[in-house]
């Protein structure tokens, strides 16, 4: 589409009027599963969401939020907030992170691109450092991709390789880090047999080392920098498997918050700090928890912590993590080019837009919603409000998070009459669900429901329309299960808590006084997913969606 106004002009919907305020509410991590004691959503007091589900059946249904529906490789791939919001905003399904990397590795194109050629320049004299999450969760990274990259880098000339491995326990079972590290060590041993000096250099838990996001806590990145670049950490080991086993024996230790460690030689010297002339690849494909490290590695005028020593390196990300900031400037796999998002279309057609969340999900309802693009399309027609998240605590300590503040700001935006669309993300079900604290997650779900009530009350007052949905599952199943669906127990007979997202469908509900009679969900789209939501709310604004968008979920029948 060109930049001229005509190119962006949307056709009017033949049966749906313009001028109604539309609220699009995304409940993060709110899937649909059978009620039971481990379904925090069903246990929680959620009268508003319950009433939407029990209301008119033609105004509530389930949609897919994982696998192919959001551009991921297989139906076993759980959805996540990034791909979920990409799909919600784009109205089309784009090949995403993991899938893009899979294609590039399978074809060998990854080794032909500018990014790999750039890091390869260091192979003759320097070390290749790989930094990322050691996990098969498929949300931020995948172990099999790291294995292929190690093998491929060695075949393309890397003579000395160091891995800086972050343990997961969030998208996979806590304790699985030991097995992942054993697998990695086995692969590195094979490379050593082939004459490649390949070793693990450092490690630590993802939530404590390196993988912070949205500049919530720079100390997390600093702990990673100290271990990975300076070779300094409170714990030193000769063997990485032993490191994880020992550190997991500390009081309250788990994979997510494992203390940073470095691997040392027989003389106690770190085996792999990042030095001048080295190459660095951050191998996570998901962006949000790599951007801060990318800034530390790439920015000359960096002031978030004292880096002490800034090595002259060739750095590339697995993907570009921020398209607007062009960060990192080099990357191994090109991102999906998401153009013509629903947000841009609506703004170009004069729809005044308000977007709001708290820090941990603000980027989702703006950057990811807008096709991995920062900033406004038109500052005169848009307002984006970020409410600072709690920092320095885990989210189960204050499970209400900022649900009320998000709802209050959104209510005020609706009642001001300045906006035609408000869109929000209420993060509680996801962020508290990730802690594995079932009691806190139940409280979090109630807080989210309270937030929805405040927004729907405002929509009622202005005669508007609401669309309530979610981006993926999480809080609806908090326990690991066997193939029969029964809770798994550990060796002590305790249930194994599930901290990851799920592959469950998510609800979507429509309603409000502005919804004209005869609007209902279609029955001929049983496999509808998140990408169908954009066409749906564009209709509710009185427009037809572009012809290449995924079809709308609604129809208008004459009553």
Phi, psi and omega in degrees: 000136178283182182267355180293153182301321182299324182297333182265355186296124177267146175284146175289144175287134185294336186238352184249129184283159174269172168094357178272140173288127181246125175257123176251112185248122178252115175271114186284130177072034187244086180265179181242121179214170181299140178296133172196178187293342180260004175264096186298330181290316181288330179284326185293158174277102184229066186299327183289310179295324176299318183292327177295319181292323183272355181286206182301124183298336180281358181245011179215135176201178177252148175225160182276142182225022181218175173057220184300332182298338179238020173085013179269160192298317186224168178287353175274352182276116178292149177288170173214174187293325182293304182293329178297314180286328171305311182294318180300318183277326187278331181074006178220164182258121178249143173303131188246167180354279186301319182294318177299317180293317177304313182296318182292323178288318182295322183274345185082000182297333181302329182272354181258348185282168181298323183298312181292321178300324180294313180289331181297334179301339181266354189295328185296314186246340187250185180255143171266121178255130176247121182241130177170185185276123180270099190194156171250020182296332177075012179264313178253330185199173173217133184304318183296329177292320178297319179299316179294321181294320177301311181298314182294319179298318178298318179294334180260022167108358178289123183259339183220120185232137175232133180251131176250099194261129177257131183274151192260265181073009181243312176266355178221175181298138172299137181097345181290348180302326182297312180296320179297318181293323177297319178298314180298314180301321178298316179295319180293325177297320178296320178295321179297323177298332179271007176092007178265129178279091187237124183211159168282137183250328182199173179194179179162166182283140187305324184274354182243339185228119170077310198268048170283168177215159178055031176054039180285319184207097183293341178300328178299315180290321180298319178300321176293315179303314181302317182286314188282318184266312184273345182071028182241131177202157181293340182237133179236134180222158174269340186228127185291329178293317177298321180303310182295315181300315182293313183293332178288346178276350179295154179302134178062016182286145170209172185300319185299323187246026180301137181295149179292145177219156172238151176266132183239160177273189183297338179267005180081014181266134180302137185275350186203049173291153180280125186238168174308138177087359180272166173248144179231132172235124170269117192267001173296140175268336179279142194276318201301326184262014175245346186297318184294317176297320179302319177298316181296323181283330192252328186279128175291312182268069183258129186228016185281333171201166180281111181284348178067301180225129181245098184292147175276106188232168167255111186246137174220145172271162172299318174230171169281126188273337176218108184292328181286316179280352184054051186235127349288163183288337176242143181206154186278328185230129181288141182285164174294138178267099183264110180246175171048054179285161181300322180300317180291317178305311185294319178297317180295341177258018172084009180280115182281127194237137175239129178233139185208140165198181172269170191313314188295340179231009181298319179297334182287321184272359176237282185304305183290322178301323184268023174078039180064047182228128178273158172086180182270154167278324179206105185301333182287336185252356185231148171220125178247125183242123177253124177260123185301131176284158171299139176235159178081003176224159171279153192290343177287346178290321176231076189293344176289340180047228182245028183303317182292317180296319177300314182295320180296314180296323181289318175304313181297322178296318179296312185289340179292337183075007183276347190233145176266331176228135167242136176228136184222156169241126175254107196278351196307312185301327182277306188293321178282324176304324180294340180283343181079006180271102187296316182300315180293325180292325176298316178295322179297319181294322177296317180298319178298317179298320177299320178296317178300317181303315182298319180290317180294325177298320179293320178298321177300316183296326184261005180069034185265195184231145175239150169231115179248125180213194180215168184257340178182171178271159174191294189291345183281353175210111188250016182224142176287142185233155174275183185295339177275355181089008180271147179301137177276143179247150175275184186294342178266004179085008178270150179294147177270114183290139176259120181255355188269174170294175179233177175256019181286155174288168179238155179280157164222132179231143175234154179170198182107157184297339181277353181282118185288153178302146178096349177280127180209163174289137177292152178259357184261016177232060185297335183259021179305148181225190184302327183292343178280349186289326182299311178302324182296308182284337173296320174301316183293340173276357178095016181240156167276142176284158175304151189295335181267004175287156172299144188296153178296152178274349186246161172220163177243118178252142180289124181277000000 
